[in-house]
Coordinates of C-alpha atoms and ligand atoms in Angstrom, one line a residue:
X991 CA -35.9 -59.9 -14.5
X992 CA -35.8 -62.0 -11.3
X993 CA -32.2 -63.2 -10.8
X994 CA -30.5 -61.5 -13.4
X995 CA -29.6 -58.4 -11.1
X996 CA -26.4 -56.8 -11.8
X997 CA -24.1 -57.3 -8.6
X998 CA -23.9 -54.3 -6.2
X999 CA -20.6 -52.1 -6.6
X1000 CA -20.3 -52.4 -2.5
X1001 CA -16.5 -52.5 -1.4
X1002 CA -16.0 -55.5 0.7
X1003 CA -12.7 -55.6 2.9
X1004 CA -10.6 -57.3 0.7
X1005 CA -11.0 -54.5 -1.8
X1006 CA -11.0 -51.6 0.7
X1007 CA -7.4 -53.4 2.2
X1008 CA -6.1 -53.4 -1.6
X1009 CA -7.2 -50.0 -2.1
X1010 CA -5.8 -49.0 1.1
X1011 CA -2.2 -50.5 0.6
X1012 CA -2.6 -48.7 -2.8
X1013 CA -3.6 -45.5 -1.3
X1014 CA -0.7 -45.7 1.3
X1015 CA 2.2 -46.4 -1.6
X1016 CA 0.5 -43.7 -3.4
X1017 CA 0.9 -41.9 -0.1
X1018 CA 4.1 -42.3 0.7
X1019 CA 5.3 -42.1 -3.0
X1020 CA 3.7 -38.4 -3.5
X1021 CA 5.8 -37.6 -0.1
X1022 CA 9.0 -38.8 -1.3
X1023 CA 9.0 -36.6 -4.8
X1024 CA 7.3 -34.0 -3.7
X1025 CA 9.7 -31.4 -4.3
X1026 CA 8.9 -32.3 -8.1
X1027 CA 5.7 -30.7 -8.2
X1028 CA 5.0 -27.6 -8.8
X1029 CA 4.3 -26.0 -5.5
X1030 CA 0.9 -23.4 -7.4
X1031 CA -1.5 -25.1 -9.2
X1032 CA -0.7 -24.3 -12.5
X1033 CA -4.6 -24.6 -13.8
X1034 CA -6.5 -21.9 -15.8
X1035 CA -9.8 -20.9 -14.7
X1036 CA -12.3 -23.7 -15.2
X1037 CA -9.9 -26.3 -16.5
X1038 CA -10.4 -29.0 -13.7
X1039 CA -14.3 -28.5 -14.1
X1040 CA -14.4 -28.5 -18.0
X1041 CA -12.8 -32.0 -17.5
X1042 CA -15.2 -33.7 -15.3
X1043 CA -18.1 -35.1 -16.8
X1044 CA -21.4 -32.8 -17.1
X1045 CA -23.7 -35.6 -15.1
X1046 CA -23.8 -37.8 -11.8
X1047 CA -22.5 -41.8 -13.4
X1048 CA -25.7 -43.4 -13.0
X1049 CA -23.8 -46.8 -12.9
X1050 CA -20.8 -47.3 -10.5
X1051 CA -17.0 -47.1 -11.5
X1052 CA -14.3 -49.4 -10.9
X1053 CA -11.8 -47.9 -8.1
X1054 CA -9.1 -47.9 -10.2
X1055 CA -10.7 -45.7 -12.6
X1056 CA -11.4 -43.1 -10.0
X1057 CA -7.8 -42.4 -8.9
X1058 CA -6.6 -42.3 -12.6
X1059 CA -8.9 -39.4 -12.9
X1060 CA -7.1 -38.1 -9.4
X1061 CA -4.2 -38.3 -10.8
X1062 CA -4.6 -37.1 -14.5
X1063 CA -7.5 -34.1 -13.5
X1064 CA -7.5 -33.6 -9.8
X1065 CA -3.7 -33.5 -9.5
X1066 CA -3.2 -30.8 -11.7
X1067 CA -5.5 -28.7 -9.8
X1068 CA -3.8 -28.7 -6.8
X1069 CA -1.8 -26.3 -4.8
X1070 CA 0.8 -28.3 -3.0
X1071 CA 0.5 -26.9 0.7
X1072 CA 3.0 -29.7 1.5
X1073 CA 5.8 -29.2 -0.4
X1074 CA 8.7 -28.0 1.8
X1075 CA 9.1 -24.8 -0.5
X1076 CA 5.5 -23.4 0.3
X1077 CA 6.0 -20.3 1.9
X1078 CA 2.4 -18.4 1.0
X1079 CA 0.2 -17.3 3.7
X1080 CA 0.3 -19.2 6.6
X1081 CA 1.3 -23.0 6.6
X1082 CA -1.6 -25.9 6.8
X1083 CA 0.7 -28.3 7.8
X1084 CA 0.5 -31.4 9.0
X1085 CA 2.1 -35.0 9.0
X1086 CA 1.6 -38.6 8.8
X1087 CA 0.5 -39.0 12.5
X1088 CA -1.7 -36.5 11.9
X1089 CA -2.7 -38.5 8.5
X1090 CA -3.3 -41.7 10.0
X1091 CA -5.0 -40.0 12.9
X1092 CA -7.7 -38.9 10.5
X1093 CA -7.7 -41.8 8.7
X1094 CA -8.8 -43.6 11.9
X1095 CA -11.5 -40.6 12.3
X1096 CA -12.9 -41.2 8.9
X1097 CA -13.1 -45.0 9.7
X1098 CA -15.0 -44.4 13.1
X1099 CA -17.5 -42.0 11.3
X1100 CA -18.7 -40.6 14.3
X1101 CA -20.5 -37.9 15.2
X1102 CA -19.7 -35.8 18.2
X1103 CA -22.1 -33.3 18.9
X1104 CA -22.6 -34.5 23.2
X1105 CA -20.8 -36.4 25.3
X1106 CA -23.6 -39.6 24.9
X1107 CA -22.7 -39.9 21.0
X1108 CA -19.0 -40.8 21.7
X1109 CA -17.6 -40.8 25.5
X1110 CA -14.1 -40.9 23.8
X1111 CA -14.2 -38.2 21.5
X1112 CA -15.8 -35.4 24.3
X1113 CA -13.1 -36.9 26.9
X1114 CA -10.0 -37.0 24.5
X1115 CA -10.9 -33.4 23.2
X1116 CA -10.9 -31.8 26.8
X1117 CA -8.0 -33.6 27.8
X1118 CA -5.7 -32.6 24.4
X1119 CA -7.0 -28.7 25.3
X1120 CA -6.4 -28.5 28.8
X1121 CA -2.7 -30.7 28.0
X1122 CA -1.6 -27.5 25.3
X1123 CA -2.7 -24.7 27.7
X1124 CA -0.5 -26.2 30.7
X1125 CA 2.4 -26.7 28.1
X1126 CA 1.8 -22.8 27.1
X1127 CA 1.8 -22.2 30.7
X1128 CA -1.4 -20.0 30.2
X1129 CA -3.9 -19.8 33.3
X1130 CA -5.7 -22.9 34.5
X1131 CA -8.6 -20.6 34.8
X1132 CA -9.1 -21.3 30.7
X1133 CA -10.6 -24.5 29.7
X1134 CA -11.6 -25.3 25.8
X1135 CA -13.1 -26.5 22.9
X1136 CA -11.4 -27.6 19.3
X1137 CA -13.6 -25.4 16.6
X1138 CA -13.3 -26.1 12.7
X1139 CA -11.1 -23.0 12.1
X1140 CA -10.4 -19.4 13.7
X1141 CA -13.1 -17.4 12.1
X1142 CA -15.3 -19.5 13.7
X1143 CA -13.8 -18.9 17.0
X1144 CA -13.9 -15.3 16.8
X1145 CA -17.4 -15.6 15.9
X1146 CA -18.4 -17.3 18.8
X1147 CA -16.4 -14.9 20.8
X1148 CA -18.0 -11.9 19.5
X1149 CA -21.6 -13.8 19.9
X1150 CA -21.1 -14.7 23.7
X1151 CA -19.5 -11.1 24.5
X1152 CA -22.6 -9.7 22.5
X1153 CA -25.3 -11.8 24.5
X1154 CA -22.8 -11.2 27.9
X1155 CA -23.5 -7.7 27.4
X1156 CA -27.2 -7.4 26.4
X1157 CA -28.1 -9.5 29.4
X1158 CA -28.7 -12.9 26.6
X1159 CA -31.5 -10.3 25.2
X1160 CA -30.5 -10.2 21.8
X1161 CA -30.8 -14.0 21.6
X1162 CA -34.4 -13.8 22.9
X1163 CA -35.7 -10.5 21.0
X1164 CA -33.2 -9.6 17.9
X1165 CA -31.5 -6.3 18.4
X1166 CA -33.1 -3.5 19.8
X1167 CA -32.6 0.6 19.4
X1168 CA -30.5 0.5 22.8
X1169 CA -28.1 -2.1 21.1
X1170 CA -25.6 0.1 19.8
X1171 CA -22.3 -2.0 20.5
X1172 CA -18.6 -1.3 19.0
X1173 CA -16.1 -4.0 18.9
X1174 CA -12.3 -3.0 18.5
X1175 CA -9.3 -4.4 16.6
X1176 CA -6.0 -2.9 15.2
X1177 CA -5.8 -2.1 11.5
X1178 CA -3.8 -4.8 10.9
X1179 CA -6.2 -7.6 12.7
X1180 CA -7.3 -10.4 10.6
X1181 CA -10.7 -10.0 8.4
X1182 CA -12.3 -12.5 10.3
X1183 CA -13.2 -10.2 12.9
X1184 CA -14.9 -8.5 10.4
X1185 CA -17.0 -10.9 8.8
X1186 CA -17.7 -11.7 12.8
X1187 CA -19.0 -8.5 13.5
X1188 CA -21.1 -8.3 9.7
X1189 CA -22.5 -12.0 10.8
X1190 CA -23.1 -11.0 14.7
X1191 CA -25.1 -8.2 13.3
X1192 CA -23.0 -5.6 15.2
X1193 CA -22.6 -4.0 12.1
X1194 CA -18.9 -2.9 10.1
X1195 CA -19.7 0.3 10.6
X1196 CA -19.1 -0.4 14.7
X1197 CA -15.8 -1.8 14.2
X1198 CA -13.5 0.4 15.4
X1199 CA -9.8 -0.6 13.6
X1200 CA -7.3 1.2 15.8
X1201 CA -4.2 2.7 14.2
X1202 CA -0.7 0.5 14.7
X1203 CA 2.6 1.9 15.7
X1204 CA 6.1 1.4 13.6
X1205 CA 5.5 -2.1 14.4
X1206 CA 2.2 -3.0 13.3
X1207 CA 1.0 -3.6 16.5
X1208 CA -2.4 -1.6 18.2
X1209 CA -1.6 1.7 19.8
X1210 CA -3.4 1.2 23.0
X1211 CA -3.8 5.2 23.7
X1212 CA -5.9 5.0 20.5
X1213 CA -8.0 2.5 21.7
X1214 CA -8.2 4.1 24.8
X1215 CA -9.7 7.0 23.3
X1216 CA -12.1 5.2 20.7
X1217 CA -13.3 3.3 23.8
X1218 CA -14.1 6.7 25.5
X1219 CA -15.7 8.8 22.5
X1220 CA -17.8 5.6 21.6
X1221 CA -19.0 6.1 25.4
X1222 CA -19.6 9.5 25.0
X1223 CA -21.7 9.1 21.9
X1224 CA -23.8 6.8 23.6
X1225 CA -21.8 3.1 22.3
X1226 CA -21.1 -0.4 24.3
X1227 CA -17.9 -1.1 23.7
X1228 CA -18.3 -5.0 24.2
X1229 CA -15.7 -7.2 22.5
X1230 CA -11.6 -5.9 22.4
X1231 CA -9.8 -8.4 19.3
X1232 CA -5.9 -8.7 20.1
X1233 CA -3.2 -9.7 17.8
X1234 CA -0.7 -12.3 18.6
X1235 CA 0.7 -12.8 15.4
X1236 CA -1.1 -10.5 12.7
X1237 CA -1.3 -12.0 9.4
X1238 CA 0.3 -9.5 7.6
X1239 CA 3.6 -8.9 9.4
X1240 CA 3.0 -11.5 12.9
X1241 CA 3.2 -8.3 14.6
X1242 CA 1.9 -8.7 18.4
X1243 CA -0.3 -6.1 20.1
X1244 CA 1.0 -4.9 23.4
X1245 CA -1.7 -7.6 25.2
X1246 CA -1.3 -6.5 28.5
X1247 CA -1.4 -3.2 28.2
X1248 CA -5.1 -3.9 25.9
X1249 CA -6.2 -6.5 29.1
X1250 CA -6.0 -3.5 31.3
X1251 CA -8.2 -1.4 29.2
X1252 CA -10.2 -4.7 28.8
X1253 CA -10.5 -5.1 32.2
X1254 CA -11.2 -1.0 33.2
X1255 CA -14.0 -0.9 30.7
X1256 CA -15.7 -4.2 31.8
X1257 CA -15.0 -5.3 27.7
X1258 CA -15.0 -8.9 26.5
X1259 CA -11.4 -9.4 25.6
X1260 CA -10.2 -11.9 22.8
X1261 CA -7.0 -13.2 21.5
X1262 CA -6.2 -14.1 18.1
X1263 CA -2.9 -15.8 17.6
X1264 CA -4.2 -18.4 14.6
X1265 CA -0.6 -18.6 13.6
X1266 CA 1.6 -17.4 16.3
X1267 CA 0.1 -18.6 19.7
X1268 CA 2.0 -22.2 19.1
X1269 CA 5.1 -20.5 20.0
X1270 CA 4.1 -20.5 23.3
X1271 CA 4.6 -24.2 23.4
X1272 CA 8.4 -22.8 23.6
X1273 CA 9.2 -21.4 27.4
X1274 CA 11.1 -18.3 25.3
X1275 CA 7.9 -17.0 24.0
X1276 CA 6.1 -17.6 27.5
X1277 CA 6.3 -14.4 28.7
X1278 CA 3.5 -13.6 26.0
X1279 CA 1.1 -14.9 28.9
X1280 CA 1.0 -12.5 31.0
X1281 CA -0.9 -10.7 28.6
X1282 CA -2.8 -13.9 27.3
X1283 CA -3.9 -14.3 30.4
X1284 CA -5.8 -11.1 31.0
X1285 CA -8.3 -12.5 27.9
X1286 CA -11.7 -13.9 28.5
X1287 CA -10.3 -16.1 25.5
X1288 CA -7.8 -16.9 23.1
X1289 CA -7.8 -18.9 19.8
X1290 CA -4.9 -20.6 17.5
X1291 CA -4.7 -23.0 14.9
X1292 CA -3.2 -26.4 15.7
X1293 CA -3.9 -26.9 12.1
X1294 CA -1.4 -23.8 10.9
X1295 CA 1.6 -24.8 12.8
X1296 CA 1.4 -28.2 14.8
X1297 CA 1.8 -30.6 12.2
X1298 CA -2.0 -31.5 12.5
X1299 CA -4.3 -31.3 8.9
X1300 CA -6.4 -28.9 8.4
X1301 CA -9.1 -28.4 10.5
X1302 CA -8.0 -28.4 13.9
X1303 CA -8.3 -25.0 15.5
X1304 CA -8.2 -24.0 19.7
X1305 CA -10.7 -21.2 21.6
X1306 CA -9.9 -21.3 25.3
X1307 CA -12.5 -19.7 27.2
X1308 CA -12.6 -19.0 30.9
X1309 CA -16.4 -19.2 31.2
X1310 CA -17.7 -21.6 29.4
X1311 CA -21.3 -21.0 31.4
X1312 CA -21.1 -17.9 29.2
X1313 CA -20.7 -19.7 26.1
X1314 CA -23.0 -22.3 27.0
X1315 CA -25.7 -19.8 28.2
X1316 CA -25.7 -17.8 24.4
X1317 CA -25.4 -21.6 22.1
X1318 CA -27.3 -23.7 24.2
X1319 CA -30.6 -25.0 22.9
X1320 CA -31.7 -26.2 26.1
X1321 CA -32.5 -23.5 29.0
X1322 CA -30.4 -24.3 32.0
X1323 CA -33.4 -25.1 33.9
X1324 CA -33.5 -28.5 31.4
X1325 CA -29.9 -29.2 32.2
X1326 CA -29.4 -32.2 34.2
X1327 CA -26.8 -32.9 36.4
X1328 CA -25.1 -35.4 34.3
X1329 CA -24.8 -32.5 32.2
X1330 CA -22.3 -31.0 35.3
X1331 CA -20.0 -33.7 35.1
X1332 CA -19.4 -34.4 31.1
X1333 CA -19.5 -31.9 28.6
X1334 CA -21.7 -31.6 25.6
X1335 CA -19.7 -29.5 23.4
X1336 CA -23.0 -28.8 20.7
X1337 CA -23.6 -26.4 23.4
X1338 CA -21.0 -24.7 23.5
X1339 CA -20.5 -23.1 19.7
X1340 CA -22.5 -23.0 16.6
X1341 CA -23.0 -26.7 15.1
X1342 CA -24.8 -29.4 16.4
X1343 CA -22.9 -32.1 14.4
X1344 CA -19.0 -32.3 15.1
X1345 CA -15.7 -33.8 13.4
X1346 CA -13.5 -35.8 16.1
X1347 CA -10.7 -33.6 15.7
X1348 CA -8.6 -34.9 19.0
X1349 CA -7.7 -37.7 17.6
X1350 CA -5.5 -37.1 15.1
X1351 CA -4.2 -33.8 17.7
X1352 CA -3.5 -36.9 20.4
X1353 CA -1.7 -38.8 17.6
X1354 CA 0.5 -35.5 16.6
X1355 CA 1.1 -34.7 20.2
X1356 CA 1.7 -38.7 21.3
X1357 CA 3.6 -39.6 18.2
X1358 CA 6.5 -36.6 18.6
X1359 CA 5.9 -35.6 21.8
X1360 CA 6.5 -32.0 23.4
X1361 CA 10.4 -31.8 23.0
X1362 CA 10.1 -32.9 19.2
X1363 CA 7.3 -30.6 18.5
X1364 CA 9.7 -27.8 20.2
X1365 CA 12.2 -28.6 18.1
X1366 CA 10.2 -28.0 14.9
X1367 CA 8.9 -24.9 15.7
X1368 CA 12.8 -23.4 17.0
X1369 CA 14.6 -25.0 13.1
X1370 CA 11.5 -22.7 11.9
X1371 CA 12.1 -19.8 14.0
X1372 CA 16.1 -20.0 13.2
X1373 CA 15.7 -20.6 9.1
X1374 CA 13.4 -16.8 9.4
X1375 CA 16.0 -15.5 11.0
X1376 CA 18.9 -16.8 8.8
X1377 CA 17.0 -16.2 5.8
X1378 CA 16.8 -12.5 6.8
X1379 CA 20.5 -12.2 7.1
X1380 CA 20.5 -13.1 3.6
X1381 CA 18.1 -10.9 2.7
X1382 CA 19.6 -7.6 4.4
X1383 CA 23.3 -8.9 3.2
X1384 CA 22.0 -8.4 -0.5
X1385 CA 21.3 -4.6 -0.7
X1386 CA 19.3 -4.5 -3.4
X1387 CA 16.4 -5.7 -0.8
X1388 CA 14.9 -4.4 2.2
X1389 CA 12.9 -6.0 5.3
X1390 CA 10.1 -3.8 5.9
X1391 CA 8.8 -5.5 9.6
X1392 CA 10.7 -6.9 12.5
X1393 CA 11.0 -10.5 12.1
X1394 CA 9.3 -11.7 15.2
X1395 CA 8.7 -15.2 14.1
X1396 CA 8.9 -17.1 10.6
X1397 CA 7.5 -14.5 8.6
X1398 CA 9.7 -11.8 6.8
X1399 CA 8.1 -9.2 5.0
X1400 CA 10.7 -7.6 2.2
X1401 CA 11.3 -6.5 -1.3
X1402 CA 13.0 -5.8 -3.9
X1403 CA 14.2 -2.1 -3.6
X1404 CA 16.2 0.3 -5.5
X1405 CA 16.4 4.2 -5.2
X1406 CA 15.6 5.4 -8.4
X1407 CA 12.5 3.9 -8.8
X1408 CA 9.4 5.7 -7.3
X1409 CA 6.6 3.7 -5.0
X1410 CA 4.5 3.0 -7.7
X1411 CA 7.4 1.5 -9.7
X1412 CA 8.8 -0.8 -7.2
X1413 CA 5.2 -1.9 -6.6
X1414 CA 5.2 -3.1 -10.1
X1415 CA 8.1 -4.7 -9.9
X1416 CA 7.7 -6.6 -6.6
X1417 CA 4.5 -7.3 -8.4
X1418 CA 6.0 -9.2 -11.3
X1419 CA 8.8 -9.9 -9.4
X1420 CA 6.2 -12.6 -7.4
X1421 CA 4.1 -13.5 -10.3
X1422 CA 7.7 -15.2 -11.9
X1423 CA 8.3 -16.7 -8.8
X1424 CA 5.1 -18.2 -8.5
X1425 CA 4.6 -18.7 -11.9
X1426 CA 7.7 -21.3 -11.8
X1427 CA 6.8 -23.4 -9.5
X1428 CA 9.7 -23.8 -7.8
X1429 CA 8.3 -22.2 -4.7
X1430 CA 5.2 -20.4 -3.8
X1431 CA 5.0 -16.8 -1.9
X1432 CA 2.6 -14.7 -1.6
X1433 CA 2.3 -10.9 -0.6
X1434 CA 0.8 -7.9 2.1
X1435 CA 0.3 -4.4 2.0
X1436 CA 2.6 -2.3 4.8
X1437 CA 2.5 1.4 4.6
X1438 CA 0.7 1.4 1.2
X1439 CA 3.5 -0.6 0.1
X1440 CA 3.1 -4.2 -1.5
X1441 CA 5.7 -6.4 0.3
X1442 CA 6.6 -9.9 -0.8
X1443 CA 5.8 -12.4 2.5
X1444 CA 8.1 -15.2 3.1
X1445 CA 6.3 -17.7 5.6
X1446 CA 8.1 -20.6 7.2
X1447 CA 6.6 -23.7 8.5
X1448 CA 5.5 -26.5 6.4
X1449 CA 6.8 -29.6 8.5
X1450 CA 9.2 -31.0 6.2
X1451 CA 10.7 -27.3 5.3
X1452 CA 14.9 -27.7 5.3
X1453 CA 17.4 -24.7 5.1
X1454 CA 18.2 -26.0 1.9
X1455 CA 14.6 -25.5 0.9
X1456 CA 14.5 -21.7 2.0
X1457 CA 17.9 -20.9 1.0
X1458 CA 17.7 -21.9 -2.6
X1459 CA 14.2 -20.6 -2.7
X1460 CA 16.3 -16.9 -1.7
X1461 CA 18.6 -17.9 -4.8
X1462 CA 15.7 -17.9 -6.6
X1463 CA 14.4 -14.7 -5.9
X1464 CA 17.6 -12.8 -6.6
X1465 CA 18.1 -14.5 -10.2
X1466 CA 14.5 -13.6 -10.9
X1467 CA 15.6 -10.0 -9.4
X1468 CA 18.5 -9.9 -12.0
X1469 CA 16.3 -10.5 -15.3
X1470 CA 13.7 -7.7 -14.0
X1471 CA 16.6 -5.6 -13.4
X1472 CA 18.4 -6.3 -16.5
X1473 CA 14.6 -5.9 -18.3
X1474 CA 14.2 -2.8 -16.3
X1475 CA 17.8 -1.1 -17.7
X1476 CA 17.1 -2.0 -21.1
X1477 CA 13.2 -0.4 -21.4
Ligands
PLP2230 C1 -5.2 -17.6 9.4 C2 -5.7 -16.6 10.4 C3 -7.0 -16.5 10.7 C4 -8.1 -17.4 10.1 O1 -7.9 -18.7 10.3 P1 -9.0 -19.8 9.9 O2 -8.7 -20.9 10.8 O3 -8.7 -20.1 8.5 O4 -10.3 -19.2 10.0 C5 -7.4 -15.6 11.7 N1 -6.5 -14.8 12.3 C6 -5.2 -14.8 11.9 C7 -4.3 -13.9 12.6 C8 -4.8 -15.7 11.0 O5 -3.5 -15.7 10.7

């Protein structure tokens, strides 16, 4: 057999720069028509995996056979987060800065779990962090770390206020009888803190989810008094969660008036403000930091709404000896005092191995700079507010949360139905809307009542995009209505 061996499929760089231009014009071409695709997937259940082939190909396959298969099965499987009329959720937006950044990331292949495996990416990561939290004007007491996502940076919260408070016993031992610890967020906080407290092994049952006022927003006397019975029945309240932005309606808790408590009841306080806490990169929305600023730390999502892909997510801290002390594997009797100088950020969350996320971030932040990026977010902030003038000028809807920042919260409405009814026909009235493909919403529950959520922020997002997306709605509205009067 000696000779006659079958050459090796390895890509040299003539193919990877032909693949690459191809890739790019595919790129660029799926950017230009996007607005053709259907912004839901409109797959069945199982349809993408019936399609792909039951085994592992034993024997390599040209390139170009792999992205007709993108294009014919993957395609149809995807949700297009990027089209300008996505207005589900939150956005994941990002851009092509923040594409090529990550192309470059992918190239490098590092790994950047301490400061000796790649100077650069420990360096570039602190310096990005510490250049948003002086353009929030938040506290120079913070410092931080780029994490995979929120939920990952509530969870580390929750585990350095849990170790804080049983003296870094837990970590040693496992939890003991005297461990009873509560943790505290509104009713309308993100389930992340949840699944924190379930993983943290605090325990659901010890999450206390304080009642909201009209607004949404925590009612600090209720905490207050959770705080104090949970004392009284023999509790450690350790860890307070804030909202900057809840999910449902971006409704903020009153922060400073929660960092008080905080503070009088020696508790760990946290900020969440995945979505919301970039509009402090806007000096209008600055005076959210005086309450910011009362936090042991404070987490949002460069990878919602700053134009950098998915993942890319921001936990300031103020003492990172505290989060080193609960993640670190080495005792600080073993840290050296090189350690002092550069930071090894494996120490200072869960993972060992880390992406080089700062590089595309630097890219995004270089590439538009902070007046750009200010820009975008304000054409955001003035389309929610435009699109709820059209909303409350057509009176068979109703906005059912202040609009604090480019999510409304509405629906169809009409007096003589009965709740149950007009939740079965916002209901239908979002499953046609989604169902079309024309634009993609998706929905919260306020008061027991199912609410349509309109969220603006994809990067590319026009007026024209929201406003004939509102069109849509009320033509859809007509043929339910119509439907409804003939039943
Ligand atoms: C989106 C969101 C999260 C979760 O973000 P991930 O980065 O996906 O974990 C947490 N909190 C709030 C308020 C959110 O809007």
């Amino acid at each position: 057999m000696l000779g006659i061996q079958k050459p090796s499929n390895n890509m040299n760089t003539d193919e990877f720069k032909k693949y690459a231009q191809e890739l790019t014009k595919w790129i660029s071409n799926y950017y230009e028509n996007i607005r053709s695709y259907p912004v839901k997937s409109k797959a069945e259940p199982r349809e993408i995996f019936n399609q792909l082939p039951s085994e592992i190909p034993l024997e390599g396959e040209p390139f170009e056979n792999i992205l007709e298969d993108f294009e014919n099965i993957i395609l149809k499987g995807i949700t297009h987060w990027q089209h300008p009329r996505f207005f589900a959720y939150f956005p994941a937006n990002t851009s092509f800065p923040s594409i090529l950044g990550e192309y470059l990331t992918s190239a490098l292949g590092i790994q950047a779990m301490m400061w000796l495996t790649s100077p650069s990416a420990t360096e570039l990561e602190e310096k990005v962090v510490h250049w948003l939290r002086d353009a929030m004007g938040i506290s120079k007491e913070f410092t931080g770390i780029i994490q995979d996502t929120a939920s990952t940076s509530t969870l580390v919260a929750i585990l350095t206020a849990r170790e804080k408070a049983s003296n870094f016993e837990i970590n040693e031992n496992g939890f003991g009888k005297q461990h009873r610890y509560t943790i505290y967020c509104s009713k309308e906080a993100h389930s992340s803190i949840e699944k924190a407290v379930k993983i943290a092994g605090i325990g659901r049952n010890n999450l206390r989810k304080i009642d909201v006022d009209e607004n949404f927003a925590m009612s600090v006397p209720k905490l207050e008094k959770a705080i104090t019975d949970d004392l009284t029945n023999g509790f450690t309240p350790i860890c307070i969660v804030g909202a900057l932005g809840t999910t449902g309606s971006t409704a903020v808790d009153p922060l400073k008036e929660i960092g008080e408590i905080a503070k009088k009841y020696n508790i760990w306080y946290h900020i969440d403000g995945a979505m919301v806490g970039l509009a402090l990169l806007l000096p209008e929305f600055q005076y959210l930091t005086k309450g910011i600023n009362y936090a042991d730390s404070f987490v949002f999502n460069p990878h919602k709404w700053l134009f950098t892909n998915f993942d890319c997510s921001i936990y300031f801290v103020k003492n990172p000896e505290l989060l080193k002390d609960t993640f670190s594997i080495t005792p600080s009797y073993l840290r050296t005092d090189f350690d002092e100088i550069v930071n090894n950020y494996r120490d200072w969350g869960i993972q060992l191995g880390r992406r080089f996320r700062a590089l595309k971030l630097w890219f995004v932040l270089r590439y538009f700079g902070l007046r750009e990026i200010q820009a975008k977010l304000r054409k955001h902030l003035e389309f929610a507010k435009k699109l709820k003038e059209q909303i409350l000028s057509d009176s068979r809807f109703e906005v059912l949360a202040p609009v604090n920042f480019t999510t409304i919260c509405f629906r169809f409405s009409n007096s003589k139905l009965n709740e149950q009814e007009l939740d079965q026909i916002n209901k239908k009235l979002l499953e046609e809307i989604n169902a079309s493909g024309f634009a993609f919403l998706s929905h919260t529950t306020l008061n027991g009542k199912f609410v349509l959520r309109f969220s603006i922020g994809q990067t590319n997002t026009e007026w024209d995009d929201v406003l004939q997306t509102w069109h849509f709605i009320q033509k859809q509205a007509n043929k339910l209505e119509n439907y409804e009067a003939k039943k």
